[in-house]
Amino acid sequence: MLTTPGNIRKLQRKLYRKAKQEPACRFHALYDKVYRADILSHAYALVRANKGSAGIDGVTFAAIEEREGVSALIAELEEALRSKTYKPDPVKRVMIPKADGSQRPLGIPTIRDRVAQMAVKLVVEPIFEADFCDTSYGFRPKKSAHDAVDDVAYAMNIGYTEVIDADISKYFDTIPHTNLMAVVAERICDGAILHLIQMWLKSSVMEVGKDGKKRNVGGGKGNRRGTPQGGVISPLLANLYLHILDRIWERRNLQQRLNARIVRYADDTVLLCRRNKSDEAMAVLRQILERLGLTLNEAKTKVVNGYKGGFDFLGFSIRMGKSRRTGNYYPHVQPSKKSLQVIKDRVTKLTNRVRTVRPLAWVVNEVNATVRGWVGYFHYRNCSKTMTRLKSHVEERLRTHLRKRHKVRERKAGYVLFPIGTLYKSVPCTRCRRQRAGQMRMPRGE
């Protein structure tokens, strides 16, 4: 995690305090902050740390640093922004496969555009952060998915056990530009900043075909909806637009009136209601979303009784469980079956037979890094059984990989040749499940 330089942090604090103290204040002198050299340098460092791929121009971080250099890129971008000659490049479309077999479009701006977007984000985010509600957790400083899960668990624990698991249909692709810019303009009246955001929203979208040719597949000046997933500024804008939902819920005191608490992480939204109160809350939610130009995905939106079933939220499965020790009900939170299957499939792929030609150290390190990242997020609350299942799968897959590598046909022989002790380093007894799930080693003799 990169530390924000003191002078930038000082500016952000001033903007936040001003916005917090004066809810009706509109900021008009921000553009000159965006092209400050220190802000652009920190913006590049943040974009570099995200390790994203190249945009439509094919220019990578390595190419920038080997050819023109970072200083030259920042100087060129600073001059373009200062003289207001900056024009964004088209966004590169990449299709990401989803678990259900469909594909999700991802829009990747060029590195130059991502740096410009990050610079704007550094300046305007503190202003909007002062307005966001406490029940919003997505893409916010010092907020996390675990905080959102804790909020859901707390609400269920105090009686909000009837849950509306809401899914907004194609949210990022359907945000109306006019409405979104109106929300931005409530706080920012700097025309140059608004123009930058408008240009990014109107950027054309291109994809590279199998023949290597670039084709325009959307976007442009005629585009009226959507902000491409993959852009640096997109999560903030998407969160800002759904802030209207949070604001209505808070200002109209709907939690008390409807007995329904809202918890939102970007477009992942749940409404937690007291018993037999979900119908009215659902009707109000539909009405608000309709006014925003959004719709619910009817196939994925559902109402769940926490005592009779569970629901998935941010990769976790949540339900009301009954304690064997006390007999009391409590919010049971564990990694979802889908999340577990994803990491198991990934480990299976990394230890596939075709990878026996690679050095064993490479295979083990890749598995360790993959599992360690997953465990770092999902080792939370009631995860012990899931971690045990993952641990067993990792052990079995490594043992199978070693049998293929050494041409050992019989499974029983694999247990003799590669026992548990050879698969792990010595680890402390505390939290051994977590350690063992992500700390394999090469057997001796390799």
GROMACS .gro file of C-alpha atoms in nm:
model
  446
    1MET     CA    1   0.000   0.000   0.000
    2LEU     CA    2   0.146   0.332  -0.109
    3THR     CA    3   0.152   0.616   0.141
    4THR     CA    4  -0.005   0.941   0.025
    5PRO     CA    5   0.255   1.224   0.030
    6GLY     CA    6   0.200   1.481   0.303
    7ASN     CA    7   0.122   1.775   0.075
    8ILE     CA    8  -0.144   1.578  -0.113
    9ARG     CA    9  -0.291   1.446   0.211
   10LYS     CA   10  -0.308   1.801   0.343
   11LEU     CA   11  -0.504   1.912   0.037
   12GLN     CA   12  -0.743   1.616   0.072
   13ARG     CA   13  -0.806   1.693   0.438
   14LYS     CA   14  -0.890   2.056   0.356
   15LEU     CA   15  -1.134   1.952   0.083
   16TYR     CA   16  -1.296   1.691   0.307
   17ARG     CA   17  -1.339   1.929   0.601
   18LYS     CA   18  -1.482   2.201   0.379
   19ALA     CA   19  -1.729   1.956   0.224
   20LYS     CA   20  -1.825   1.812   0.564
   21GLN     CA   21  -1.880   2.150   0.726
   22GLU     CA   22  -2.074   2.296   0.431
   23PRO     CA   23  -2.304   2.032   0.275
   24ALA     CA   24  -2.433   2.280   0.018
   25CYS     CA   25  -2.091   2.406  -0.092
   26ARG     CA   26  -1.999   2.364  -0.461
   27PHE     CA   27  -1.627   2.354  -0.540
   28HIS     CA   28  -1.512   2.564  -0.834
   29ALA     CA   29  -1.129   2.586  -0.822
   30LEU     CA   30  -1.008   2.227  -0.852
   31TYR     CA   31  -0.870   2.187  -1.204
   32ASP     CA   32  -0.534   2.350  -1.129
   33LYS     CA   33  -0.477   2.087  -0.858
   34VAL     CA   34  -0.519   1.800  -1.106
   35TYR     CA   35  -0.214   1.885  -1.317
   36ARG     CA   36   0.017   1.950  -1.024
   37ALA     CA   37   0.338   1.752  -1.079
   38ASP     CA   38   0.328   1.590  -0.735
   39ILE     CA   39  -0.032   1.473  -0.783
   40LEU     CA   40   0.040   1.334  -1.130
   41SER     CA   41   0.352   1.155  -0.998
   42HIS     CA   42   0.157   0.996  -0.715
   43ALA     CA   43  -0.124   0.910  -0.956
   44TYR     CA   44   0.123   0.724  -1.177
   45ALA     CA   45   0.261   0.536  -0.875
   46LEU     CA   46  -0.090   0.428  -0.775
   47VAL     CA   47  -0.177   0.315  -1.127
   48ARG     CA   48   0.156   0.133  -1.152
   49ALA     CA   49   0.088  -0.047  -0.824
   50ASN     CA   50  -0.240  -0.183  -0.965
   51LYS     CA   51  -0.038  -0.374  -1.229
   52GLY     CA   52  -0.296  -0.327  -1.504
   53SER     CA   53  -0.245  -0.427  -1.865
   54ALA     CA   54  -0.193  -0.200  -2.164
   55GLY     CA   55  -0.478  -0.009  -2.326
   56ILE     CA   56  -0.570   0.011  -2.692
   57ASP     CA   57  -0.232   0.170  -2.778
   58GLY     CA   58  -0.047  -0.139  -2.651
   59VAL     CA   59   0.187   0.071  -2.434
   60THR     CA   60   0.283  -0.107  -2.111
   61PHE     CA   61   0.446   0.024  -1.794
   62ALA     CA   62   0.772  -0.142  -1.895
   63ALA     CA   63   0.764   0.029  -2.234
   64ILE     CA   64   0.706   0.369  -2.075
   65GLU     CA   65   0.988   0.325  -1.828
   66GLU     CA   66   1.232   0.191  -2.089
   67ARG     CA   67   1.160   0.442  -2.367
   68GLU     CA   68   1.036   0.791  -2.280
   69GLY     CA   69   1.052   0.751  -1.903
   70VAL     CA   70   0.800   0.831  -1.634
   71SER     CA   71   0.910   1.194  -1.603
   72ALA     CA   72   0.849   1.257  -1.971
   73LEU     CA   73   0.500   1.101  -1.953
   74ILE     CA   74   0.407   1.314  -1.650
   75ALA     CA   75   0.548   1.630  -1.811
   76GLU     CA   76   0.352   1.567  -2.133
   77LEU     CA   77   0.031   1.497  -1.942
   78GLU     CA   78   0.081   1.802  -1.721
   79GLU     CA   79   0.119   2.028  -2.024
   80ALA     CA   80  -0.184   1.873  -2.201
   81LEU     CA   81  -0.402   1.926  -1.894
   82ARG     CA   82  -0.270   2.274  -1.827
   83SER     CA   83  -0.331   2.390  -2.184
   84LYS     CA   84  -0.664   2.201  -2.196
   85THR     CA   85  -0.556   2.010  -2.508
   86TYR     CA   86  -0.587   1.673  -2.337
   87LYS     CA   87  -0.801   1.419  -2.526
   88PRO     CA   88  -0.857   1.063  -2.398
   89ASP     CA   89  -0.781   0.763  -2.616
   90PRO     CA   90  -1.045   0.500  -2.697
   91VAL     CA   91  -1.111   0.239  -2.429
   92LYS     CA   92  -1.001  -0.117  -2.501
   93ARG     CA   93  -1.277  -0.374  -2.454
   94VAL     CA   94  -1.187  -0.711  -2.306
   95MET     CA   95  -1.445  -0.980  -2.236
   96ILE     CA   96  -1.407  -1.157  -1.901
   97PRO     CA   97  -1.576  -1.499  -1.866
   98LYS     CA   98  -1.823  -1.535  -1.577
   99ALA     CA   99  -1.906  -1.846  -1.376
  100ASP     CA  100  -2.246  -1.886  -1.547
  101GLY     CA  101  -2.085  -1.906  -1.892
  102SER     CA  102  -2.165  -1.548  -1.995
  103GLN     CA  103  -1.909  -1.273  -2.043
  104ARG     CA  104  -1.863  -0.939  -1.872
  105PRO     CA  105  -1.725  -0.646  -2.074
  106LEU     CA  106  -1.425  -0.474  -1.920
  107GLY     CA  107  -1.308  -0.135  -2.050
  108ILE     CA  108  -0.936  -0.068  -2.015
  109PRO     CA  109  -0.818   0.292  -2.074
  110THR     CA  110  -0.460   0.359  -2.177
  111ILE     CA  111  -0.205   0.409  -1.899
  112ARG     CA  112  -0.190   0.780  -1.980
  113ASP     CA  113  -0.565   0.812  -1.935
  114ARG     CA  114  -0.561   0.605  -1.617
  115VAL     CA  115  -0.304   0.842  -1.467
  116ALA     CA  116  -0.523   1.142  -1.556
  117GLN     CA  117  -0.828   0.973  -1.406
  118MET     CA  118  -0.636   0.888  -1.089
  119ALA     CA  119  -0.526   1.251  -1.055
  120VAL     CA  120  -0.888   1.369  -1.076
  121LYS     CA  121  -0.991   1.097  -0.829
  122LEU     CA  122  -0.728   1.212  -0.578
  123VAL     CA  123  -0.873   1.563  -0.589
  124VAL     CA  124  -1.250   1.503  -0.597
  125GLU     CA  125  -1.285   1.185  -0.389
  126PRO     CA  126  -1.252   1.361  -0.049
  127ILE     CA  127  -1.542   1.590  -0.143
  128PHE     CA  128  -1.779   1.306  -0.220
  129GLU     CA  129  -1.646   1.099   0.069
  130ALA     CA  130  -1.780   1.364   0.305
  131ASP     CA  131  -2.133   1.298   0.173
  132PHE     CA  132  -2.144   0.918   0.156
  133CYS     CA  133  -2.365   0.738   0.408
  134ASP     CA  134  -2.240   0.498   0.673
  135THR     CA  135  -2.421   0.204   0.508
  136SER     CA  136  -2.214   0.241   0.187
  137TYR     CA  137  -1.888   0.044   0.184
  138GLY     CA  138  -1.775  -0.005  -0.176
  139PHE     CA  139  -1.458   0.160  -0.311
  140ARG     CA  140  -1.419   0.390  -0.013
  141PRO     CA  141  -1.107   0.474   0.189
  142LYS     CA  142  -1.091   0.290   0.522
  143LYS     CA  143  -1.398   0.083   0.428
  144SER     CA  144  -1.389  -0.281   0.323
  145ALA     CA  145  -1.604  -0.572   0.215
  146HIS     CA  146  -1.556  -0.722   0.562
  147ASP     CA  147  -1.710  -0.408   0.712
  148ALA     CA  148  -2.015  -0.454   0.489
  149VAL     CA  149  -2.044  -0.819   0.589
  150ASP     CA  150  -2.019  -0.720   0.957
  151ASP     CA  151  -2.298  -0.466   0.908
  152VAL     CA  152  -2.522  -0.735   0.753
  153ALA     CA  153  -2.441  -0.976   1.037
  154TYR     CA  154  -2.514  -0.709   1.299
  155ALA     CA  155  -2.851  -0.626   1.142
  156MET     CA  156  -2.949  -0.992   1.130
  157ASN     CA  157  -2.843  -1.034   1.491
  158ILE     CA  158  -3.086  -0.763   1.607
  159GLY     CA  159  -3.383  -0.902   1.417
  160TYR     CA  160  -3.352  -0.794   1.054
  161THR     CA  161  -3.361  -1.153   0.928
  162GLU     CA  162  -3.579  -1.123   0.617
  163VAL     CA  163  -3.333  -1.029   0.344
  164ILE     CA  164  -3.388  -0.881  -0.001
  165ASP     CA  165  -3.083  -0.981  -0.204
  166ALA     CA  166  -3.110  -0.718  -0.480
  167ASP     CA  167  -2.928  -0.740  -0.812
  168ILE     CA  168  -2.929  -0.431  -1.036
  169SER     CA  169  -2.938  -0.533  -1.400
  170LYS     CA  170  -2.617  -0.434  -1.588
  171TYR     CA  171  -2.559  -0.143  -1.353
  172PHE     CA  172  -2.229  -0.010  -1.490
  173ASP     CA  173  -2.365  -0.025  -1.847
  174THR     CA  174  -2.695   0.154  -1.775
  175ILE     CA  175  -2.603   0.457  -1.562
  176PRO     CA  176  -2.763   0.758  -1.738
  177HIS     CA  177  -2.494   1.016  -1.815
  178THR     CA  178  -2.723   1.316  -1.772
  179ASN     CA  179  -2.836   1.209  -1.425
  180LEU     CA  180  -2.484   1.113  -1.322
  181MET     CA  181  -2.336   1.447  -1.428
  182ALA     CA  182  -2.615   1.624  -1.239
  183VAL     CA  183  -2.513   1.439  -0.922
  184VAL     CA  184  -2.146   1.531  -0.977
  185ALA     CA  185  -2.243   1.894  -1.037
  186GLU     CA  186  -2.420   1.910  -0.700
  187ARG     CA  187  -2.075   1.935  -0.546
  188ILE     CA  188  -1.844   2.041  -0.831
  189CYS     CA  189  -1.903   2.342  -1.053
  190ASP     CA  190  -1.553   2.354  -1.200
  191GLY     CA  191  -1.631   2.332  -1.572
  192ALA     CA  192  -1.292   2.189  -1.664
  193ILE     CA  193  -1.333   1.897  -1.420
  194LEU     CA  194  -1.685   1.829  -1.547
  195HIS     CA  195  -1.556   1.837  -1.905
  196LEU     CA  196  -1.288   1.578  -1.825
  197ILE     CA  197  -1.542   1.342  -1.669
  198GLN     CA  198  -1.777   1.396  -1.963
  199MET     CA  199  -1.499   1.307  -2.211
  200TRP     CA  200  -1.422   0.984  -2.025
  201LEU     CA  201  -1.788   0.887  -2.024
  202LYS     CA  202  -1.809   0.956  -2.398
  203SER     CA  203  -1.486   0.774  -2.492
  204SER     CA  204  -1.527   0.538  -2.784
  205VAL     CA  205  -1.484   0.167  -2.712
  206MET     CA  206  -1.264  -0.048  -2.935
  207GLU     CA  207  -1.164  -0.411  -2.938
  208VAL     CA  208  -0.882  -0.596  -3.106
  209GLY     CA  209  -1.005  -0.881  -3.325
  210LYS     CA  210  -0.834  -1.214  -3.379
  211ASP     CA  211  -0.687  -1.070  -3.699
  212GLY     CA  212  -0.519  -0.795  -3.495
  213LYS     CA  213  -0.738  -0.519  -3.637
  214LYS     CA  214  -0.904  -0.262  -3.410
  215ARG     CA  215  -1.281  -0.218  -3.437
  216ASN     CA  216  -1.509   0.041  -3.285
  217VAL     CA  217  -1.775  -0.143  -3.083
  218GLY     CA  218  -1.948   0.135  -2.889
  219GLY     CA  219  -1.920   0.453  -2.690
  220GLY     CA  220  -1.862   0.785  -2.861
  221LYS     CA  221  -2.045   1.117  -2.847
  222GLY     CA  222  -2.381   0.953  -2.909
  223ASN     CA  223  -2.348   0.731  -2.604
  224ARG     CA  224  -2.590   0.827  -2.329
  225ARG     CA  225  -2.542   0.550  -2.073
  226GLY     CA  226  -2.277   0.355  -1.886
  227THR     CA  227  -1.930   0.395  -1.744
  228PRO     CA  228  -1.679   0.126  -1.848
  229GLN     CA  229  -1.566  -0.114  -1.578
  230GLY     CA  230  -1.188  -0.101  -1.567
  231GLY     CA  231  -1.148   0.275  -1.557
  232VAL     CA  232  -0.995   0.433  -1.247
  233ILE     CA  233  -1.272   0.691  -1.210
  234SER     CA  234  -1.558   0.447  -1.286
  235PRO     CA  235  -1.597   0.293  -0.936
  236LEU     CA  236  -1.621   0.638  -0.776
  237LEU     CA  237  -1.880   0.755  -1.030
  238ALA     CA  238  -2.082   0.434  -0.997
  239ASN     CA  239  -2.076   0.460  -0.618
  240LEU     CA  240  -2.173   0.826  -0.638
  241TYR     CA  241  -2.482   0.758  -0.849
  242LEU     CA  242  -2.619   0.492  -0.613
  243HIS     CA  243  -2.549   0.730  -0.324
  244ILE     CA  244  -2.887   0.880  -0.420
  245LEU     CA  245  -3.049   0.554  -0.305
  246ASP     CA  246  -2.864   0.569   0.029
  247ARG     CA  247  -2.949   0.936   0.071
  248ILE     CA  248  -3.320   0.881   0.011
  249TRP     CA  249  -3.321   0.590   0.256
  250GLU     CA  250  -3.150   0.802   0.519
  251ARG     CA  251  -3.331   1.136   0.474
  252ARG     CA  252  -3.677   0.981   0.459
  253ASN     CA  253  -3.598   0.769   0.764
  254LEU     CA  254  -3.700   0.456   0.575
  255GLN     CA  255  -3.512   0.220   0.806
  256GLN     CA  256  -3.751   0.311   1.089
  257ARG     CA  257  -4.060   0.357   0.873
  258LEU     CA  258  -4.018   0.032   0.677
  259ASN     CA  259  -3.814  -0.165   0.934
  260ALA     CA  260  -3.561  -0.220   0.659
  261ARG     CA  261  -3.186  -0.149   0.677
  262ILE     CA  262  -2.989  -0.102   0.356
  263VAL     CA  263  -2.628  -0.221   0.319
  264ARG     CA  264  -2.450  -0.150  -0.006
  265TYR     CA  265  -2.111  -0.233  -0.154
  266ALA     CA  266  -2.107  -0.053  -0.493
  267ASP     CA  267  -2.398  -0.214  -0.681
  268ASP     CA  268  -2.418  -0.516  -0.449
  269THR     CA  269  -2.716  -0.422  -0.234
  270VAL     CA  270  -2.908  -0.601   0.039
  271LEU     CA  271  -3.214  -0.482   0.230
  272LEU     CA  272  -3.249  -0.641   0.572
  273CYS     CA  273  -3.606  -0.633   0.699
  274ARG     CA  274  -3.791  -0.742   1.006
  275ARG     CA  275  -4.036  -1.027   0.953
  276ASN     CA  276  -4.317  -0.971   0.700
  277LYS     CA  277  -4.184  -0.626   0.605
  278SER     CA  278  -4.004  -0.715   0.282
  279ASP     CA  279  -4.293  -0.649   0.040
  280GLU     CA  280  -4.321  -0.280   0.121
  281ALA     CA  281  -3.942  -0.236   0.121
  282MET     CA  282  -3.917  -0.408  -0.218
  283ALA     CA  283  -4.185  -0.179  -0.363
  284VAL     CA  284  -4.002   0.132  -0.241
  285LEU     CA  285  -3.670   0.002  -0.376
  286ARG     CA  286  -3.822  -0.057  -0.720
  287GLN     CA  287  -3.972   0.291  -0.720
  288ILE     CA  288  -3.641   0.458  -0.634
  289LEU     CA  289  -3.444   0.259  -0.892
  290GLU     CA  290  -3.703   0.338  -1.158
  291ARG     CA  291  -3.656   0.709  -1.090
  292LEU     CA  292  -3.282   0.657  -1.130
  293GLY     CA  293  -3.330   0.486  -1.467
  294LEU     CA  294  -3.220   0.147  -1.329
  295THR     CA  295  -3.393  -0.191  -1.308
  296LEU     CA  296  -3.369  -0.499  -1.089
  297ASN     CA  297  -3.258  -0.827  -1.238
  298GLU     CA  298  -3.568  -1.030  -1.157
  299ALA     CA  299  -3.394  -1.363  -1.211
  300LYS     CA  300  -3.126  -1.289  -0.950
  301THR     CA  301  -3.317  -1.073  -0.702
  302LYS     CA  302  -3.472  -1.280  -0.423
  303VAL     CA  303  -3.618  -1.258  -0.075
  304VAL     CA  304  -3.466  -1.493   0.181
  305ASN     CA  305  -3.568  -1.581   0.535
  306GLY     CA  306  -3.240  -1.600   0.722
  307TYR     CA  307  -3.366  -1.880   0.945
  308LYS     CA  308  -3.472  -2.100   0.654
  309GLY     CA  309  -3.199  -2.031   0.399
  310GLY     CA  310  -2.898  -1.824   0.318
  311PHE     CA  311  -2.780  -1.576   0.057
  312ASP     CA  312  -2.446  -1.485  -0.096
  313PHE     CA  313  -2.293  -1.141  -0.043
  314LEU     CA  314  -1.943  -1.035  -0.148
  315GLY     CA  315  -1.830  -1.396  -0.180
  316PHE     CA  316  -1.968  -1.506   0.157
  317SER     CA  317  -2.273  -1.718   0.234
  318ILE     CA  318  -2.477  -1.571   0.521
  319ARG     CA  319  -2.762  -1.729   0.721
  320MET     CA  320  -2.888  -1.762   1.075
  321GLY     CA  321  -2.718  -2.058   1.240
  322LYS     CA  322  -2.791  -2.228   1.570
  323SER     CA  323  -2.514  -2.266   1.824
  324ARG     CA  324  -2.460  -2.624   1.939
  325ARG     CA  325  -2.322  -2.499   2.268
  326THR     CA  326  -2.587  -2.246   2.372
  327GLY     CA  327  -2.877  -2.321   2.138
  328ASN     CA  328  -2.898  -1.953   2.043
  329TYR     CA  329  -2.923  -1.830   1.686
  330TYR     CA  330  -2.640  -1.620   1.541
  331PRO     CA  331  -2.539  -1.484   1.195
  332HIS     CA  332  -2.330  -1.758   1.036
  333VAL     CA  333  -2.086  -1.621   0.777
  334GLN     CA  334  -1.865  -1.850   0.570
  335PRO     CA  335  -1.711  -1.849   0.221
  336SER     CA  336  -1.979  -1.936  -0.035
  337LYS     CA  337  -1.976  -2.263  -0.227
  338LYS     CA  338  -1.913  -2.069  -0.545
  339SER     CA  339  -1.609  -1.894  -0.396
  340LEU     CA  340  -1.467  -2.223  -0.272
  341GLN     CA  341  -1.521  -2.388  -0.609
  342VAL     CA  342  -1.342  -2.101  -0.785
  343ILE     CA  343  -1.024  -2.143  -0.581
  344LYS     CA  344  -1.039  -2.524  -0.605
  345ASP     CA  345  -1.067  -2.502  -0.983
  346ARG     CA  346  -0.776  -2.260  -0.992
  347VAL     CA  347  -0.557  -2.492  -0.784
  348THR     CA  348  -0.656  -2.785  -1.005
  349LYS     CA  349  -0.553  -2.590  -1.314
  350LEU     CA  350  -0.221  -2.486  -1.160
  351THR     CA  351  -0.137  -2.849  -1.073
  352ASN     CA  352  -0.255  -2.999  -1.402
  353ARG     CA  353  -0.058  -3.283  -1.564
  354VAL     CA  354   0.056  -3.057  -1.850
  355ARG     CA  355   0.247  -2.842  -1.602
  356THR     CA  356   0.480  -3.123  -1.496
  357VAL     CA  357   0.732  -2.993  -1.752
  358ARG     CA  358   0.773  -2.678  -1.546
  359PRO     CA  359   1.013  -2.663  -1.251
  360LEU     CA  360   0.835  -2.779  -0.938
  361ALA     CA  361   0.937  -2.462  -0.755
  362TRP     CA  362   0.738  -2.254  -1.006
  363VAL     CA  363   0.427  -2.466  -0.962
  364VAL     CA  364   0.448  -2.459  -0.583
  365ASN     CA  365   0.508  -2.083  -0.572
  366GLU     CA  366   0.212  -2.014  -0.802
  367VAL     CA  367  -0.017  -2.231  -0.592
  368ASN     CA  368   0.108  -2.068  -0.272
  369ALA     CA  369   0.050  -1.716  -0.406
  370THR     CA  370  -0.297  -1.799  -0.537
  371VAL     CA  371  -0.417  -1.975  -0.223
  372ARG     CA  372  -0.258  -1.721   0.009
  373GLY     CA  373  -0.445  -1.436  -0.162
  374TRP     CA  374  -0.777  -1.621  -0.137
  375VAL     CA  375  -0.722  -1.715   0.225
  376GLY     CA  376  -0.624  -1.356   0.308
  377TYR     CA  377  -0.976  -1.244   0.216
  378PHE     CA  378  -1.188  -1.544   0.317
  379HIS     CA  379  -1.018  -1.636   0.647
  380TYR     CA  380  -1.293  -1.450   0.828
  381ARG     CA  381  -1.564  -1.530   1.081
  382ASN     CA  382  -1.703  -1.889   1.050
  383CYS     CA  383  -1.456  -2.020   0.791
  384SER     CA  384  -1.294  -2.320   0.964
  385LYS     CA  385  -1.476  -2.596   0.775
  386THR     CA  386  -1.420  -2.426   0.441
  387MET     CA  387  -1.050  -2.382   0.513
  388THR     CA  388  -1.026  -2.750   0.602
  389ARG     CA  389  -1.186  -2.845   0.269
  390LEU     CA  390  -0.947  -2.618   0.081
  391LYS     CA  391  -0.650  -2.755   0.274
  392SER     CA  392  -0.747  -3.111   0.182
  393HIS     CA  393  -0.792  -3.018  -0.184
  394VAL     CA  394  -0.454  -2.844  -0.204
  395GLU     CA  395  -0.282  -3.145  -0.043
  396GLU     CA  396  -0.451  -3.391  -0.276
  397ARG     CA  397  -0.380  -3.188  -0.588
  398LEU     CA  398  -0.010  -3.145  -0.504
  399ARG     CA  399   0.021  -3.515  -0.427
  400THR     CA  400  -0.149  -3.602  -0.757
  401HIS     CA  401   0.083  -3.361  -0.939
  402LEU     CA  402   0.386  -3.528  -0.782
  403ARG     CA  403   0.259  -3.873  -0.882
  404LYS     CA  404   0.225  -3.760  -1.244
  405ARG     CA  405   0.566  -3.596  -1.231
  406HIS     CA  406   0.732  -3.914  -1.098
  407LYS     CA  407   0.513  -4.152  -1.299
  408VAL     CA  408   0.365  -4.316  -0.990
  409ARG     CA  409   0.040  -4.478  -1.100
  410GLU     CA  410  -0.110  -4.600  -0.775
  411ARG     CA  411  -0.279  -4.350  -0.546
  412LYS     CA  412  -0.180  -4.548  -0.233
  413ALA     CA  413   0.185  -4.531  -0.333
  414GLY     CA  414   0.152  -4.153  -0.353
  415TYR     CA  415   0.050  -4.136   0.013
  416VAL     CA  416   0.358  -4.340   0.107
  417LEU     CA  417   0.604  -4.146  -0.109
  418PHE     CA  418   0.458  -3.802  -0.042
  419PRO     CA  419   0.315  -3.790   0.313
  420ILE     CA  420   0.182  -3.476   0.476
  421GLY     CA  421   0.515  -3.393   0.637
  422THR     CA  422   0.684  -3.346   0.301
  423LEU     CA  423   0.418  -3.106   0.171
  424TYR     CA  424   0.455  -2.834   0.434
  425LYS     CA  425   0.713  -2.625   0.602
  426SER     CA  426   0.720  -2.624   0.981
  427VAL     CA  427   0.448  -2.382   1.092
  428PRO     CA  428   0.337  -2.253   1.430
  429CYS     CA  429   0.047  -2.436   1.590
  430THR     CA  430  -0.163  -2.120   1.600
  431ARG     CA  431  -0.387  -2.067   1.298
  432CYS     CA  432  -0.232  -2.373   1.136
  433ARG     CA  433  -0.526  -2.420   0.902
  434ARG     CA  434  -0.466  -2.083   0.748
  435GLN     CA  435  -0.090  -2.135   0.730
  436ARG     CA  436  -0.112  -2.481   0.581
  437ALA     CA  437  -0.368  -2.373   0.322
  438GLY     CA  438  -0.111  -2.139   0.172
  439GLN     CA  439   0.234  -2.272   0.266
  440MET     CA  440   0.335  -2.572   0.058
  441ARG     CA  441   0.695  -2.664  -0.005
  442MET     CA  442   0.882  -2.891  -0.243
  443PRO     CA  443   0.940  -3.247  -0.126
  444ARG     CA  444   1.301  -3.333  -0.053
  445GLY     CA  445   1.502  -3.458  -0.343
  446GLU     CA  446   1.337  -3.227  -0.598
   0.00000   0.00000   0.00000
